Amino acid sequence: MMSTERTAPYAALLLRVSLGILFLAHGLWMKVLTFGLAGTMGYFGSLGYPPVFGAIVALAETAAGVALILGIWTRAVSLLTLPILIGAALQHGGNGWVFSRAGGGWEFPVFWIAAMLVQAGLGAGAHAVRLRLPGACRAVRAA
């Protein structure tokens, strides 16, 4: 018989790895390898943002993807991606529904926000690398 207690860690793992792959697809594959950092920075500049934000977003998405796949600081990483995803939702909001439309729609970034909040609530789940900051270990022992 299946129980939530037994399956929840694996459900969190599946969500975490899936989200990590999506971040690698958007950060590393699309922004770095396809458009290049210069192209991504130019795109952000064409939207009226400081071009350096393009590089920051590309590198942050790539780092988030790796961290999520490995399960490193999953709750924090999930929450730290929210400003990027909210920015994407706002950028695509005027394009309407359906992300395959010209300019992309808003539903994919909004769903991604919800999924990241769920991941933050669930934590890393099964097969995660457990890294602790040295100060955090002392604080846990003292509590």
mmCIF file of C-alpha atoms in Angstrom:
data_model
loop_
_atom_site.group_PDB
_atom_site.id
_atom_site.type_symbol
_atom_site.label_atom_id
_atom_site.label_comp_id
_atom_site.label_asym_id
_atom_site.label_seq_id
_atom_site.Cartn_x
_atom_site.Cartn_y
_atom_site.Cartn_z
ATOM 1 C CA MET A 1 0.000 0.000 0.000
ATOM 2 C CA MET A 2 1.309 3.448 -0.936
ATOM 3 C CA SER A 3 1.454 6.149 1.692
ATOM 4 C CA THR A 4 2.174 9.831 1.440
ATOM 5 C CA GLU A 5 4.958 9.370 3.953
ATOM 6 C CA ARG A 6 6.730 6.970 1.574
ATOM 7 C CA THR A 7 5.985 8.699 -1.739
ATOM 8 C CA ALA A 8 6.304 12.412 -0.838
ATOM 9 C CA PRO A 9 10.126 12.442 -0.814
ATOM 10 C CA TYR A 10 10.165 10.956 -4.318
ATOM 11 C CA ALA A 11 7.482 13.348 -5.555
ATOM 12 C CA ALA A 12 9.610 16.246 -4.262
ATOM 13 C CA LEU A 13 12.633 14.704 -6.026
ATOM 14 C CA LEU A 14 10.742 14.469 -9.322
ATOM 15 C CA LEU A 15 9.550 18.064 -9.058
ATOM 16 C CA ARG A 16 12.996 19.312 -8.015
ATOM 17 C CA VAL A 17 14.851 17.596 -10.873
ATOM 18 C CA SER A 18 12.206 18.655 -13.420
ATOM 19 C CA LEU A 19 12.423 22.286 -12.314
ATOM 20 C CA GLY A 20 16.212 22.090 -12.340
ATOM 21 C CA ILE A 21 16.208 20.815 -15.922
ATOM 22 C CA LEU A 22 13.877 23.656 -16.933
ATOM 23 C CA PHE A 23 16.206 26.215 -15.382
ATOM 24 C CA LEU A 24 19.186 24.688 -17.188
ATOM 25 C CA ALA A 25 17.210 24.776 -20.443
ATOM 26 C CA HIS A 26 16.401 28.457 -19.979
ATOM 27 C CA GLY A 27 19.623 29.663 -18.382
ATOM 28 C CA LEU A 28 22.406 27.581 -19.860
ATOM 29 C CA TRP A 29 20.966 26.225 -23.098
ATOM 30 C CA MET A 30 18.877 29.181 -24.309
ATOM 31 C CA LYS A 31 20.526 32.253 -22.780
ATOM 32 C CA VAL A 32 24.195 31.190 -22.698
ATOM 33 C CA LEU A 33 24.660 28.587 -25.438
ATOM 34 C CA THR A 34 22.023 29.704 -27.975
ATOM 35 C CA PHE A 35 21.879 33.505 -27.698
ATOM 36 C CA GLY A 36 25.172 33.963 -25.849
ATOM 37 C CA LEU A 37 25.638 36.275 -22.914
ATOM 38 C CA ALA A 38 26.131 39.230 -25.264
ATOM 39 C CA GLY A 39 22.886 38.453 -27.088
ATOM 40 C CA THR A 40 20.985 37.951 -23.840
ATOM 41 C CA MET A 41 22.368 41.198 -22.463
ATOM 42 C CA GLY A 42 21.379 42.971 -25.678
ATOM 43 C CA TYR A 43 17.842 41.604 -25.390
ATOM 44 C CA PHE A 44 17.504 42.788 -21.803
ATOM 45 C CA GLY A 45 18.844 46.179 -22.888
ATOM 46 C CA SER A 46 16.259 46.342 -25.692
ATOM 47 C CA LEU A 47 13.548 45.872 -23.053
ATOM 48 C CA GLY A 48 14.842 48.848 -21.108
ATOM 49 C CA TYR A 49 16.677 46.907 -18.396
ATOM 50 C CA PRO A 50 20.365 47.324 -17.649
ATOM 51 C CA PRO A 51 22.037 44.820 -20.002
ATOM 52 C CA VAL A 52 24.003 43.260 -17.129
ATOM 53 C CA PHE A 53 20.667 41.915 -15.817
ATOM 54 C CA GLY A 54 20.672 39.521 -18.783
ATOM 55 C CA ALA A 55 23.961 37.994 -17.662
ATOM 56 C CA ILE A 56 22.832 37.902 -14.029
ATOM 57 C CA VAL A 57 19.585 36.127 -14.950
ATOM 58 C CA ALA A 58 21.342 33.633 -17.249
ATOM 59 C CA LEU A 59 23.913 32.729 -14.621
ATOM 60 C CA ALA A 60 21.338 32.654 -11.802
ATOM 61 C CA GLU A 61 19.057 30.343 -13.793
ATOM 62 C CA THR A 62 21.988 28.060 -14.588
ATOM 63 C CA ALA A 63 23.147 27.954 -10.963
ATOM 64 C CA ALA A 64 19.567 27.372 -9.770
ATOM 65 C CA GLY A 65 19.213 24.488 -12.218
ATOM 66 C CA VAL A 66 22.344 22.770 -10.979
ATOM 67 C CA ALA A 67 21.442 23.372 -7.313
ATOM 68 C CA LEU A 68 17.919 22.019 -7.785
ATOM 69 C CA ILE A 69 19.048 18.898 -9.639
ATOM 70 C CA LEU A 70 21.539 18.143 -6.872
ATOM 71 C CA GLY A 71 19.150 19.178 -4.103
ATOM 72 C CA ILE A 72 21.472 21.805 -2.663
ATOM 73 C CA TRP A 73 19.693 24.408 -0.485
ATOM 74 C CA THR A 74 16.455 23.602 -2.307
ATOM 75 C CA ARG A 75 14.106 25.761 -0.230
ATOM 76 C CA ALA A 76 16.332 28.846 -0.468
ATOM 77 C CA VAL A 77 17.085 28.356 -4.165
ATOM 78 C CA SER A 78 13.372 27.908 -4.916
ATOM 79 C CA LEU A 79 12.527 31.182 -3.191
ATOM 80 C CA LEU A 80 15.485 33.031 -4.719
ATOM 81 C CA THR A 81 14.217 32.241 -8.232
ATOM 82 C CA LEU A 82 10.920 34.050 -7.594
ATOM 83 C CA PRO A 83 12.107 37.578 -8.553
ATOM 84 C CA ILE A 84 13.324 36.244 -11.916
ATOM 85 C CA LEU A 85 10.055 34.389 -12.529
ATOM 86 C CA ILE A 86 7.894 37.312 -11.435
ATOM 87 C CA GLY A 87 9.882 39.511 -13.813
ATOM 88 C CA ALA A 88 9.272 37.010 -16.625
ATOM 89 C CA ALA A 89 5.546 36.886 -15.847
ATOM 90 C CA LEU A 90 5.337 40.677 -15.897
ATOM 91 C CA GLN A 91 7.339 40.867 -19.116
ATOM 92 C CA HIS A 92 5.044 38.373 -20.870
ATOM 93 C CA GLY A 93 1.803 39.537 -19.208
ATOM 94 C CA GLY A 94 0.799 41.860 -22.019
ATOM 95 C CA ASN A 95 1.100 39.091 -24.605
ATOM 96 C CA GLY A 96 -1.959 37.245 -23.345
ATOM 97 C CA TRP A 97 -2.443 33.553 -22.743
ATOM 98 C CA VAL A 98 -0.423 30.719 -24.369
ATOM 99 C CA PHE A 99 3.347 30.856 -24.181
ATOM 100 C CA SER A 100 3.726 29.756 -27.819
ATOM 101 C CA ARG A 101 2.267 33.099 -29.014
ATOM 102 C CA ALA A 102 4.585 35.748 -30.391
ATOM 103 C CA GLY A 103 6.391 37.206 -27.399
ATOM 104 C CA GLY A 104 5.197 34.360 -25.159
ATOM 105 C CA GLY A 105 2.189 34.321 -22.873
ATOM 106 C CA TRP A 106 2.024 34.656 -19.139
ATOM 107 C CA GLU A 107 0.771 31.205 -18.062
ATOM 108 C CA PHE A 108 4.116 29.381 -18.108
ATOM 109 C CA PRO A 109 5.989 31.839 -15.858
ATOM 110 C CA VAL A 110 2.987 32.031 -13.493
ATOM 111 C CA PHE A 111 2.784 28.236 -13.273
ATOM 112 C CA TRP A 112 6.533 28.127 -12.711
ATOM 113 C CA ILE A 113 6.119 30.552 -9.776
ATOM 114 C CA ALA A 114 3.511 28.236 -8.241
ATOM 115 C CA ALA A 115 5.756 25.198 -8.781
ATOM 116 C CA MET A 116 8.702 26.945 -7.101
ATOM 117 C CA LEU A 117 6.521 27.826 -4.103
ATOM 118 C CA VAL A 118 5.435 24.185 -3.876
ATOM 119 C CA GLN A 119 9.088 23.069 -4.068
ATOM 120 C CA ALA A 120 10.039 25.529 -1.338
ATOM 121 C CA GLY A 121 7.273 24.083 0.827
ATOM 122 C CA LEU A 122 8.216 20.466 0.162
ATOM 123 C CA GLY A 123 11.949 20.832 0.489
ATOM 124 C CA ALA A 124 14.502 18.739 -1.355
ATOM 125 C CA GLY A 125 12.963 15.306 -0.957
ATOM 126 C CA ALA A 126 14.891 12.127 -1.672
ATOM 127 C CA HIS A 127 18.477 11.859 -2.928
ATOM 128 C CA ALA A 128 19.508 15.437 -2.164
ATOM 129 C CA VAL A 129 22.985 16.687 -1.381
ATOM 130 C CA ARG A 130 22.815 18.074 2.140
ATOM 131 C CA LEU A 131 25.179 21.022 2.526
ATOM 132 C CA ARG A 132 25.131 23.176 5.603
ATOM 133 C CA LEU A 133 26.811 26.491 6.199
ATOM 134 C CA PRO A 134 29.240 26.319 9.131
ATOM 135 C CA GLY A 135 27.327 28.979 11.108
ATOM 136 C CA ALA A 136 24.040 27.216 10.433
ATOM 137 C CA CYS A 137 25.385 23.993 11.955
ATOM 138 C CA ARG A 138 26.334 25.789 15.169
ATOM 139 C CA ALA A 139 22.931 27.469 15.322
ATOM 140 C CA VAL A 140 21.150 24.128 14.895
ATOM 141 C CA ARG A 141 23.252 22.472 17.622
ATOM 142 C CA ALA A 142 22.664 25.384 20.004
ATOM 143 C CA ALA A 143 18.879 25.298 19.556
#
